[in-house]
CSV table of C-alpha atoms in Angstrom, one decimal:
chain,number,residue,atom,x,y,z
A,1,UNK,CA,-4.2,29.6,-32.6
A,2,UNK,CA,-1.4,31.9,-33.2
A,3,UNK,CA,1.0,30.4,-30.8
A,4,UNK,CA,0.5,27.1,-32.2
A,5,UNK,CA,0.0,25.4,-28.9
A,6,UNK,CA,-3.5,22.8,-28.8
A,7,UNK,CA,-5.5,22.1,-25.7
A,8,UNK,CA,-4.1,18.2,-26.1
A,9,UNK,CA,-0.9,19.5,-25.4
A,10,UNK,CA,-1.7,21.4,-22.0
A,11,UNK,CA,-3.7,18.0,-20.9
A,12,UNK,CA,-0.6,15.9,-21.9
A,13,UNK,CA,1.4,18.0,-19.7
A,14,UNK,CA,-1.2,18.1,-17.0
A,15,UNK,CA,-1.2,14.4,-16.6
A,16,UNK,CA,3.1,14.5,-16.2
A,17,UNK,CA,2.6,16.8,-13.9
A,18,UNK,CA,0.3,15.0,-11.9
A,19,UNK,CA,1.9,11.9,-12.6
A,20,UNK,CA,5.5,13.1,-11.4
A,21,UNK,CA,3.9,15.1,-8.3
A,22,UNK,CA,1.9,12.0,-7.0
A,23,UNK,CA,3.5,8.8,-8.6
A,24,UNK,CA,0.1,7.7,-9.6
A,25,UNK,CA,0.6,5.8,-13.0
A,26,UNK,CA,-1.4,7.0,-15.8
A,27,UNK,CA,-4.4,5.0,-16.1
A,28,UNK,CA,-5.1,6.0,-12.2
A,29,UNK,CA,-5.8,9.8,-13.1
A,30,UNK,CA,-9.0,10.9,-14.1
A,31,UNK,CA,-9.2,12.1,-17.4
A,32,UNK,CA,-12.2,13.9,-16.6
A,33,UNK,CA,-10.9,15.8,-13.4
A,34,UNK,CA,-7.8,17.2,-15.5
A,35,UNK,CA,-10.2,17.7,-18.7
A,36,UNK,CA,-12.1,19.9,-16.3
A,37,UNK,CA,-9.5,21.7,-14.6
A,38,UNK,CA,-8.0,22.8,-17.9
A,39,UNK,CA,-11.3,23.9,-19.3
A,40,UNK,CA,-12.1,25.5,-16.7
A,41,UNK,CA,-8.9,27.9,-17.4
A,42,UNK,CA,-9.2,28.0,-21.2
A,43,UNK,CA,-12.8,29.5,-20.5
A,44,UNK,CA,-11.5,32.6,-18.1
A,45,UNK,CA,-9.9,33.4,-21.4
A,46,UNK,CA,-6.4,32.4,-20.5
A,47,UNK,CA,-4.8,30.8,-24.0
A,48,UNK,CA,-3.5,27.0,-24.6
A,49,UNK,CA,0.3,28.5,-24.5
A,50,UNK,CA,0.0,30.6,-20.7
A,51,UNK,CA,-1.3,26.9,-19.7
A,52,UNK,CA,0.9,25.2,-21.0
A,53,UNK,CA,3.9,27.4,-19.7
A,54,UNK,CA,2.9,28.0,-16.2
A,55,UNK,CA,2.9,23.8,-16.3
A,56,UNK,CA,6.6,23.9,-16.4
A,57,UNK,CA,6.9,26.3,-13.0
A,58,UNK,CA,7.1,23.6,-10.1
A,59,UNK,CA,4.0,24.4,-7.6
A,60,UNK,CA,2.3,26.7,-9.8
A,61,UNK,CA,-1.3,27.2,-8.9
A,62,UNK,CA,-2.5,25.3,-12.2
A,63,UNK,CA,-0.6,22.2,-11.1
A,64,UNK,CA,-2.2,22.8,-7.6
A,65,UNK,CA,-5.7,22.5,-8.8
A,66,UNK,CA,-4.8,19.8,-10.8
A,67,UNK,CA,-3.5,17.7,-7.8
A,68,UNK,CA,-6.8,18.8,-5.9
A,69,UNK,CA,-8.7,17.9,-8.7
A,70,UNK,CA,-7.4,14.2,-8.9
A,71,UNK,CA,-6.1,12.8,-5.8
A,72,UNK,CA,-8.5,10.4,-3.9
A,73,UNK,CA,-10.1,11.4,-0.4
A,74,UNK,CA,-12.1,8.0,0.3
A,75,UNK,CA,-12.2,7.5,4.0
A,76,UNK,CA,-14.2,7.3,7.3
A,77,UNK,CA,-13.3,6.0,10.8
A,78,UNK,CA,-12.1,2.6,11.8
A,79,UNK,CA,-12.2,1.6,8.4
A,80,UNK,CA,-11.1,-2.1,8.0
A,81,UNK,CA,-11.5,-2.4,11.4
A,82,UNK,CA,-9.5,-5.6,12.0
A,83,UNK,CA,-6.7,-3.5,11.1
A,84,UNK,CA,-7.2,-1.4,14.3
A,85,UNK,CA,-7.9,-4.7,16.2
A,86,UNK,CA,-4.4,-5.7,15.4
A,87,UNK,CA,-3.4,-2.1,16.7
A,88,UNK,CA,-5.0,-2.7,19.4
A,89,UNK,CA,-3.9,-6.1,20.6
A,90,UNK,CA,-0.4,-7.0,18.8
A,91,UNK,CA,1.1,-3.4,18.3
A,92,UNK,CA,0.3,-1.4,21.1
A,93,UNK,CA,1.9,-4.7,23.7
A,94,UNK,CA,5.1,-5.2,21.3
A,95,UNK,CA,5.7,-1.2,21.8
A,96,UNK,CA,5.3,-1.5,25.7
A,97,UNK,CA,7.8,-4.3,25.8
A,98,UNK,CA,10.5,-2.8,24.1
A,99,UNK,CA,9.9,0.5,26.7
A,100,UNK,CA,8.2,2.9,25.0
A,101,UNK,CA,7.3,5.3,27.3
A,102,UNK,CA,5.6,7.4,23.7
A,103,UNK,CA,3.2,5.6,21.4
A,104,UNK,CA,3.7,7.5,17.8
A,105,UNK,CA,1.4,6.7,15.0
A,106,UNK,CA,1.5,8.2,11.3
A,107,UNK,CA,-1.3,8.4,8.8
A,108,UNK,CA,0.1,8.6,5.6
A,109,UNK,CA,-2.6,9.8,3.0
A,110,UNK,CA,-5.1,10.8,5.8
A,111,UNK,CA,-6.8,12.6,3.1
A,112,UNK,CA,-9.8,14.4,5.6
A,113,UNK,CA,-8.2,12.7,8.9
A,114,UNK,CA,-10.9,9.9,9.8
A,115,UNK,CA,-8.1,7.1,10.2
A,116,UNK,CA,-5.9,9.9,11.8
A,117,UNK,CA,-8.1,10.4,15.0
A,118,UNK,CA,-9.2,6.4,14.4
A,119,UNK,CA,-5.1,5.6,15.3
A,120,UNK,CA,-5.1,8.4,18.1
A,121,UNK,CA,-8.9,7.1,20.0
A,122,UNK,CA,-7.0,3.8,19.4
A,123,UNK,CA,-3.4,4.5,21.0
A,124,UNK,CA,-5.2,6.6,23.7
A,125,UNK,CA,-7.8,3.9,24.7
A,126,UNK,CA,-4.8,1.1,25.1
A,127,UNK,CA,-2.1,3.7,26.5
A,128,UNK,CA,-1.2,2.6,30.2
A,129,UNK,CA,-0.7,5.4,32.6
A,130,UNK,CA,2.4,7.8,32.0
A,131,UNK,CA,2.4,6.6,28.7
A,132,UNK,CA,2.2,9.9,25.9
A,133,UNK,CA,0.3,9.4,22.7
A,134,UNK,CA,1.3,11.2,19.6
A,135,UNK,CA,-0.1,11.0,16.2
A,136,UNK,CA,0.4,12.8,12.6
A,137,UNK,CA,-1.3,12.7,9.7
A,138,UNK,CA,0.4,13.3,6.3
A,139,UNK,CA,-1.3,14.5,3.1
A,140,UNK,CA,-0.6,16.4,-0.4
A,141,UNK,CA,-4.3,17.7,-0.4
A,142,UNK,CA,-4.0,20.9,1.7
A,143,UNK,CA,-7.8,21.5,1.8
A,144,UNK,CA,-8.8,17.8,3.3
A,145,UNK,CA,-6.1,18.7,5.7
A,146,UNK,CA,-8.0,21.9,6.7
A,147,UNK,CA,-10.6,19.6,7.3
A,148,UNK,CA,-9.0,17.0,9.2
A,149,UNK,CA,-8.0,19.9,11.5
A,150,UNK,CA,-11.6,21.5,12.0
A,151,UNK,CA,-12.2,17.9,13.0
A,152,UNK,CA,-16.0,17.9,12.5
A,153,UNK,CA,-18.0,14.9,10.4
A,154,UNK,CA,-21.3,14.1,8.9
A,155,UNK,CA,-22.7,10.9,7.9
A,156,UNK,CA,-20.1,9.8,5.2
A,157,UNK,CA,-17.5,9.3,7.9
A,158,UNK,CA,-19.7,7.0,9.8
A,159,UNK,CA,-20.6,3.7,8.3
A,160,UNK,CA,-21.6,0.4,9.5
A,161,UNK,CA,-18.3,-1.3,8.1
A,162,UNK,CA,-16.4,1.3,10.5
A,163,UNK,CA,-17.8,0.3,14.3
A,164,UNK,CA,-17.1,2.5,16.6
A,165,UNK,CA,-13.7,0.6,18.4
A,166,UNK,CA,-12.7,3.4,21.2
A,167,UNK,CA,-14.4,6.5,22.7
A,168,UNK,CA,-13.9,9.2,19.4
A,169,UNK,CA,-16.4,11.9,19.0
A,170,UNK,CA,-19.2,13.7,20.4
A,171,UNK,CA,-22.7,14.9,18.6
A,172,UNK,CA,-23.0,18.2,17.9
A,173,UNK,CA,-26.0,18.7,15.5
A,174,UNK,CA,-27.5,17.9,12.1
A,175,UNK,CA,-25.9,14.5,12.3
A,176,UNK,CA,-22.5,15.6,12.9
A,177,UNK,CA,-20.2,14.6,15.3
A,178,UNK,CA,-17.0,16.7,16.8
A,179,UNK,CA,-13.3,14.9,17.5
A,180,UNK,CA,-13.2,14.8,21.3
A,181,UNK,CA,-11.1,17.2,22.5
A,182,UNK,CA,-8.6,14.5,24.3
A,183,UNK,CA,-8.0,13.0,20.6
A,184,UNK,CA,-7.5,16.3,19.2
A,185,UNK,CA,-5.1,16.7,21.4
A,186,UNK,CA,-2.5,14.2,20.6
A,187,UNK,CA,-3.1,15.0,16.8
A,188,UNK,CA,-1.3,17.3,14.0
A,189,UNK,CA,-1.5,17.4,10.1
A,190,UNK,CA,1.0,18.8,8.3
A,191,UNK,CA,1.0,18.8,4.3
A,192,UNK,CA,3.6,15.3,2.7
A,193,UNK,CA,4.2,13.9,-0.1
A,194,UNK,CA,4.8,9.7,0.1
A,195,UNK,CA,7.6,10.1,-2.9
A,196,UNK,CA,10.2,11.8,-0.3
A,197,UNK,CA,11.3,11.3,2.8
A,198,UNK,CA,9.4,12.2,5.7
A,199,UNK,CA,11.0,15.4,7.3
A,200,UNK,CA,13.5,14.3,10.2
A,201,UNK,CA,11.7,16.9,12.6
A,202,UNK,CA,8.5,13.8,12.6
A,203,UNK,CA,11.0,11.1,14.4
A,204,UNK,CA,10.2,7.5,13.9
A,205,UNK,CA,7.1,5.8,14.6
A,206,UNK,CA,5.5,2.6,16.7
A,207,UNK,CA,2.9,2.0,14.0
A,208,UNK,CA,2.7,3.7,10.2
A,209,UNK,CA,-1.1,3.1,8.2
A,210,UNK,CA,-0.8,3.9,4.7
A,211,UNK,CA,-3.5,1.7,3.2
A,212,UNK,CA,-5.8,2.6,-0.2
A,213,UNK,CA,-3.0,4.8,-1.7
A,214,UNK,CA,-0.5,2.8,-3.2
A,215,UNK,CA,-3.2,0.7,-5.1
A,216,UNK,CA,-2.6,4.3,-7.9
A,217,UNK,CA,1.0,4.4,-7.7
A,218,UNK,CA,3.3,3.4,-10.5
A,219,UNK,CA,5.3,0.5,-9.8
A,220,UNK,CA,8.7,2.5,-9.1
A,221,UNK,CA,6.7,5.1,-7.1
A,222,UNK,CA,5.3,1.9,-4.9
A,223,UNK,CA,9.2,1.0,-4.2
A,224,UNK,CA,9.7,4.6,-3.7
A,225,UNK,CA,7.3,5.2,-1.1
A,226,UNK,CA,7.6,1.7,0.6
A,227,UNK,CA,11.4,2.7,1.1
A,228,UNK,CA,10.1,6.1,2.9
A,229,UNK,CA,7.5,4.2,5.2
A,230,UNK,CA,9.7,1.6,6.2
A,231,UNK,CA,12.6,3.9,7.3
A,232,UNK,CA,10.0,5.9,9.5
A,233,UNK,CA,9.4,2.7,11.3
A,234,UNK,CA,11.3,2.3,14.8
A,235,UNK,CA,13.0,-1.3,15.2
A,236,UNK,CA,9.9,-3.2,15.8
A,237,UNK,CA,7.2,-0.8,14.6
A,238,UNK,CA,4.7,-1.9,11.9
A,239,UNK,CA,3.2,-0.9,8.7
A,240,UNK,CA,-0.4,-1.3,7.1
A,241,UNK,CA,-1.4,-1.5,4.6
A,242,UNK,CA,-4.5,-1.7,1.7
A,243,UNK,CA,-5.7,-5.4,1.1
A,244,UNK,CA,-4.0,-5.1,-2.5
A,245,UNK,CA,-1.6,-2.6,-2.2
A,246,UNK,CA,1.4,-5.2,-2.0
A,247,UNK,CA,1.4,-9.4,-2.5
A,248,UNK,CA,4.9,-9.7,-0.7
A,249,UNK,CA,6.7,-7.7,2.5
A,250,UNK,CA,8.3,-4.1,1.3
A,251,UNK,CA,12.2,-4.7,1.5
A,252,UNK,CA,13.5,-4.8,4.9
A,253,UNK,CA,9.9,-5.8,6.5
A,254,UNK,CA,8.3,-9.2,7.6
A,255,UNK,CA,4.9,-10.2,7.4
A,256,UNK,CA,2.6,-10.7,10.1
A,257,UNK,CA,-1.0,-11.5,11.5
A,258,UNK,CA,-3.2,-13.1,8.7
A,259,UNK,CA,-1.8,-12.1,5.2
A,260,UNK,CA,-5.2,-10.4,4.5
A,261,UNK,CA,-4.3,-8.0,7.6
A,262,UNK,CA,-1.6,-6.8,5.3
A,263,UNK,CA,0.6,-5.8,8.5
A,264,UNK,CA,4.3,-6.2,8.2
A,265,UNK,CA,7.1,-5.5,10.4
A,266,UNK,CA,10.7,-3.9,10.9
A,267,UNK,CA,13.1,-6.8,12.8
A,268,UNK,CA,14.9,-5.4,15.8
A,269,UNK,CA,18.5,-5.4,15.3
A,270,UNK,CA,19.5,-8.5,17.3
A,271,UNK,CA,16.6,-10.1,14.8
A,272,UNK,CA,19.1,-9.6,12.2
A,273,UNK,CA,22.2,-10.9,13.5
A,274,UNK,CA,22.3,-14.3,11.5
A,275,UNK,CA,23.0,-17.4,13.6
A,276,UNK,CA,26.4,-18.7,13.6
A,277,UNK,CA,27.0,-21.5,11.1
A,278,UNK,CA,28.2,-24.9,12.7
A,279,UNK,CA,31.8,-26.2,11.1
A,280,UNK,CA,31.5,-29.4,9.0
A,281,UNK,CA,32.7,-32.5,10.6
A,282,UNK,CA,34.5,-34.9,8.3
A,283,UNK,CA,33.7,-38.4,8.5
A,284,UNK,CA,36.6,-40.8,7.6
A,285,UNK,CA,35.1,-42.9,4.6
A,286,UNK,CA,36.1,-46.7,3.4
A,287,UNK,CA,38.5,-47.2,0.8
A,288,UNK,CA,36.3,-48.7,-1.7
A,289,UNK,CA,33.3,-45.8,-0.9
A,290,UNK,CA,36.6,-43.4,-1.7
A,291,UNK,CA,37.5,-45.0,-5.0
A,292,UNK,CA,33.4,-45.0,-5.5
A,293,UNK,CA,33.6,-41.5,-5.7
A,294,UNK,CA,36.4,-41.0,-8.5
A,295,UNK,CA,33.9,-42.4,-10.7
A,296,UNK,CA,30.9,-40.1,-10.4
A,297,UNK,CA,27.6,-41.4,-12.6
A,298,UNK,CA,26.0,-38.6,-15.2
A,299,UNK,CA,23.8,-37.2,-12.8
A,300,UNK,CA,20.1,-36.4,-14.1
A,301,UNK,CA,18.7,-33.6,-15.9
A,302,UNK,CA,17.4,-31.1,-13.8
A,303,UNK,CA,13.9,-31.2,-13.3
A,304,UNK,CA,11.5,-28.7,-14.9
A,305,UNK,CA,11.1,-25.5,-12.9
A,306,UNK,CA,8.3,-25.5,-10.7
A,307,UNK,CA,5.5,-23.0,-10.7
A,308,UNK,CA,6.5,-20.8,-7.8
A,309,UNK,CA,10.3,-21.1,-9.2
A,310,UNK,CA,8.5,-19.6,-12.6
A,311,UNK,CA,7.3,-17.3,-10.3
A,312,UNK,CA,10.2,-15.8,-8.1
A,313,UNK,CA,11.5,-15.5,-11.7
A,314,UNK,CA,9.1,-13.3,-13.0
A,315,UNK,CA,9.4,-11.2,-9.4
A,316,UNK,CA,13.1,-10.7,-10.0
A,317,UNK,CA,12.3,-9.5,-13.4
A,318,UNK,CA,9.6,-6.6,-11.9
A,319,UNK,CA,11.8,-5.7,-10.0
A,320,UNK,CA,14.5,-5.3,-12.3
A,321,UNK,CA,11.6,-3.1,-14.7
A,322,UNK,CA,11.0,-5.8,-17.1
A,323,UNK,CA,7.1,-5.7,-16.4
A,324,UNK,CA,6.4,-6.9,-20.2
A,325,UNK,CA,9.1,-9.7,-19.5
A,326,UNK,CA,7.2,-10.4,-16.3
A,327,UNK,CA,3.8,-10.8,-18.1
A,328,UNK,CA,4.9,-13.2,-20.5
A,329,UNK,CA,6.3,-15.8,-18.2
A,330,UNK,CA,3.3,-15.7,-16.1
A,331,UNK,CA,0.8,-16.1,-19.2
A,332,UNK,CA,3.6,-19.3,-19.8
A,333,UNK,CA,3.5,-20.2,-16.4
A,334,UNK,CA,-0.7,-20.1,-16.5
A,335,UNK,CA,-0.2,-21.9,-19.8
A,336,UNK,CA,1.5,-25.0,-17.4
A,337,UNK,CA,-0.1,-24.9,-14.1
A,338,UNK,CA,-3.5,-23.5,-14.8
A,339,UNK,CA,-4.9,-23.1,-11.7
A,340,UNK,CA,-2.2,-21.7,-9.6
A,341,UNK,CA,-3.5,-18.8,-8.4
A,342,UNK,CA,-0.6,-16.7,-7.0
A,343,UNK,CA,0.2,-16.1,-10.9
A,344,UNK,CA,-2.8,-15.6,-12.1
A,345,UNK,CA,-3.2,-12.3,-9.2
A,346,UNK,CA,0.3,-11.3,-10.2
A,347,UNK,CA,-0.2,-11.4,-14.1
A,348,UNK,CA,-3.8,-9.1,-13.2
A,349,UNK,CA,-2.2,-6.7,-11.1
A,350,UNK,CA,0.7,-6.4,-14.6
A,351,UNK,CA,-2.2,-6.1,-16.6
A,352,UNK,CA,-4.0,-3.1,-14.9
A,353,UNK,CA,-0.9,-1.5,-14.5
A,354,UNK,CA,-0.5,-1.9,-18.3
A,355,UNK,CA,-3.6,-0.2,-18.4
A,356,UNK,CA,-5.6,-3.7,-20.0
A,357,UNK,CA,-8.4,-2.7,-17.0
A,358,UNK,CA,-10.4,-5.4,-18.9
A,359,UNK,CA,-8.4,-8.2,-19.1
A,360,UNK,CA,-7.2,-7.6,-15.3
A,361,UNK,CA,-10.7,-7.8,-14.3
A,362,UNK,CA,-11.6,-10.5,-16.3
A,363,UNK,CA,-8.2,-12.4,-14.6
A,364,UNK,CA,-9.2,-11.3,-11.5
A,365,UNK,CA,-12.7,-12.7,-11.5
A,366,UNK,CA,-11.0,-16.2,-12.0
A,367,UNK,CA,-8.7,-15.5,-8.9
A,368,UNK,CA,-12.3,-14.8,-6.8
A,369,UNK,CA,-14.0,-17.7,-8.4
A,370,UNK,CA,-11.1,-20.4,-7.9
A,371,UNK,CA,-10.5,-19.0,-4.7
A,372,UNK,CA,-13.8,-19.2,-3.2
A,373,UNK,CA,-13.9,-22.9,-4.1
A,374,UNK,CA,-11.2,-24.2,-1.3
A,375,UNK,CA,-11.2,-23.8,2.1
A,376,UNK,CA,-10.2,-20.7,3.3
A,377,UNK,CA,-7.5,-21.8,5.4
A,378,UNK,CA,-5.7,-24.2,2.6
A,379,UNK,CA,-2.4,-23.3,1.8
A,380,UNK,CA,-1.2,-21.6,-1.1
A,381,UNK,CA,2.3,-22.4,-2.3
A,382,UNK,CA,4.0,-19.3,-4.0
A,383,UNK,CA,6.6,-17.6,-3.3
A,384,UNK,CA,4.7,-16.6,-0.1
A,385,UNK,CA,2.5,-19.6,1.1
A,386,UNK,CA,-0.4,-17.6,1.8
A,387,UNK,CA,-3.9,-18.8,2.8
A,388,UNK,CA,-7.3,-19.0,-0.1
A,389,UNK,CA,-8.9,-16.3,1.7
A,390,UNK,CA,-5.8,-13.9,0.9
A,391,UNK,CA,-6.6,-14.7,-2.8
A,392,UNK,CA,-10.5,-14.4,-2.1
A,393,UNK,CA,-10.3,-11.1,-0.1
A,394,UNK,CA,-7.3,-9.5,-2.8
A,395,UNK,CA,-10.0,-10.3,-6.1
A,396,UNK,CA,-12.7,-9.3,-4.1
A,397,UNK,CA,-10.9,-5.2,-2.9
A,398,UNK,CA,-9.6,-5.3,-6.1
A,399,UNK,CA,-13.0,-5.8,-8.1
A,400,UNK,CA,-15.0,-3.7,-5.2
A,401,UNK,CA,-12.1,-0.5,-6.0
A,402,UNK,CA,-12.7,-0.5,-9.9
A,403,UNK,CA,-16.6,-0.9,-10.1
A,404,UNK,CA,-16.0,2.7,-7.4
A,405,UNK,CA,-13.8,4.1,-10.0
């Protein structure tokens, strides 16, 4: 090839393209999807080098189809429907008693808008009178969003592990089913990306789902986009989100509900005002107590860190980047305490990031086994005590999502 430019170099640059557009880390896109999409151009004829240079033009159509070609559009109505539960019963009442007169919901990564009208049919079912209902869903995929807005479904949006919560759709034929009309109504898509802010023109909202998307981001686009979300939140909103998207609350938010519900909230400002600290009193001492004191004994070593100290260490180091630092003081920590499972779920979730699929499945398959031995409702110390069944449920998505992939 004259221009000296190989098809391994346009796919290279595909993937940073991708990678930099969506924040999903490397080994979450499909190798095959941008294979094909390049392919695909090098057999109309168009050479390695056009590729390769209409890759560096931000939102060229290349990079379009890439995106289209890679993001993920798994969804269907009420899915985790405990989720919509908690909507239902825990935020909808908190919103009412701070006032709202305006229930706002987002849908960040509504891909083809099932959990979109889901939150609406939700909001409008528990809405008192002269209480509004407003709901957006966000997406980078403009074609699912053209779909989300035609608002018609077949089978694939229906499934037994999605009941039918609150009044949604109608049957038109075929086995499809049309959005009502009064859940259309309250409902608008509009095309986002979860790696900038939302656009100030949205507001802020009572209640923000964003669940099955992060579990591809990159660790830095995962703080990125958990900054984003939580700053769309009202004081006293809440955020969902996938089972093992996150295994501690996003900066700024507090857990609630059942860990496994994954829903976290944003404290109200007097939440925040730190109670006042009480004044030491000083208790006249003895004489000989006093003169005790002047001759302190060697106090004793410091006891060996304790596993969720190893832990909170390892935290601060992902945080800080230092992911390889990270794994090697959980393997040592696993080395020590064997069976403690908040490690061993951290150290798999490093290793599929790392792109070591195998080993993080083979760690995570301990997590389920071990887990599924206690009783679900034992207490887990870690740097969040967290119930067995969190553990169970987190191997179990996590396992269930790769054997999909």
């Amino acid at each position: 090839m004259s221009s000296g430019v190989e098809p391994q170099q346009v796919l290279a640059r595909a993937r940073e393209v991708v990678s930099s557009c969506t924040g999903f880390r490397d080994t979450a896109i499909s190798p095959t999807a941008v294979d094909r999409v390049v392919r695909a151009e090098l057999a109309r004829g168009r050479s390695a080098s056009e590729l390769l240079a209409e890759l560096q033009r931000p939102g060229a159509p290349l990079a379009r189809a890439l995106l289209d070609a890679v993001l993920v559009g798994e969804t269907y109505f009420f899915r985790h429907p405990e989720q919509f539960r908690f909507l239902a019963y825990e935020a909808v009442p908190a919103a009412l008693a701070r006032g709202t007169l305006t229930l706002r919901g987002w849908s960040a990564g509504c891909a083809s808008g099932e959990e979109t009208y889901s939150i609406a049919a939700c909001l409008l079912n528990m809405a008192p009178p002269g209480v509004r209902v407003e709901v957006l869903g966000t997406d980078l995929h403009e074609g699912r969003l053209e779909a989300a807005r035609r608002g018609t479904y077949g089978n694939w949006s229906r499934r037994e592990a999605g009941p039918l919560l609150h009044p949604l759709y109608q049957e038109i034929a075929d086995g499809r089913v049309s959005i009502l009309d009064s859940v259309r109504s309250v409902v608008r898509f509009a095309q986002g990306n979860l790696l900038e802010p939302l656009h100030e023109m949205y507001g802020s909202f009572d209640v923000i789902f964003c669940r099955n998307v992060l579990t591809y981001f990159s660790p830095d686009a995962v703080q990125v986009a958990l900054g984003h979300l939580a700053r769309a939140l009202v004081p006293g909103g809440f955020l969902l989100l996938g089972t093992v998207e996150v295994d501690h609350p996003p900066a700024g938010l507090v857990r609630v509900g059942a860990p496994e519900l994954q829903a976290f909230r944003r404290p109200l400002p007097r939440e925040l005002t730190p109670a006042p600290t009480p004044r030491p009193t000083t208790v006249p001492q003895p004489e000989p107590y006093r003169a005790a004191l002047r001759v302190a004994p060697t106090p004793p070593p410091p006891p060996p860190p304790s596993a969720v100290e190893l832990h909170t260490e390892a935290l601060q180091r992902i945080e800080s980047g230092d992911e390889t630092g990270a794994a090697t003081l959980l393997e040592k920590l696993l080395q020590q305490f064997r069976d403690y499972l908040p490690g061993m779920l951290e150290l798999a979730l490093l290793r599929e990031r790392a792109g070591a699929r195998e080993a993080a499945f083979a760690l995570m398959h301990t997590v389920r086994d071990n887990a599924a031995r206690l009783p679900p409702d034992l207490t887990i110390e870690g740097p969040e005590p967290l119930p067995a069944r969190f553990y169970r449920a987190s191997a179990d998505a996590f396992l269930t999502l790769g054997a999909i992939e």
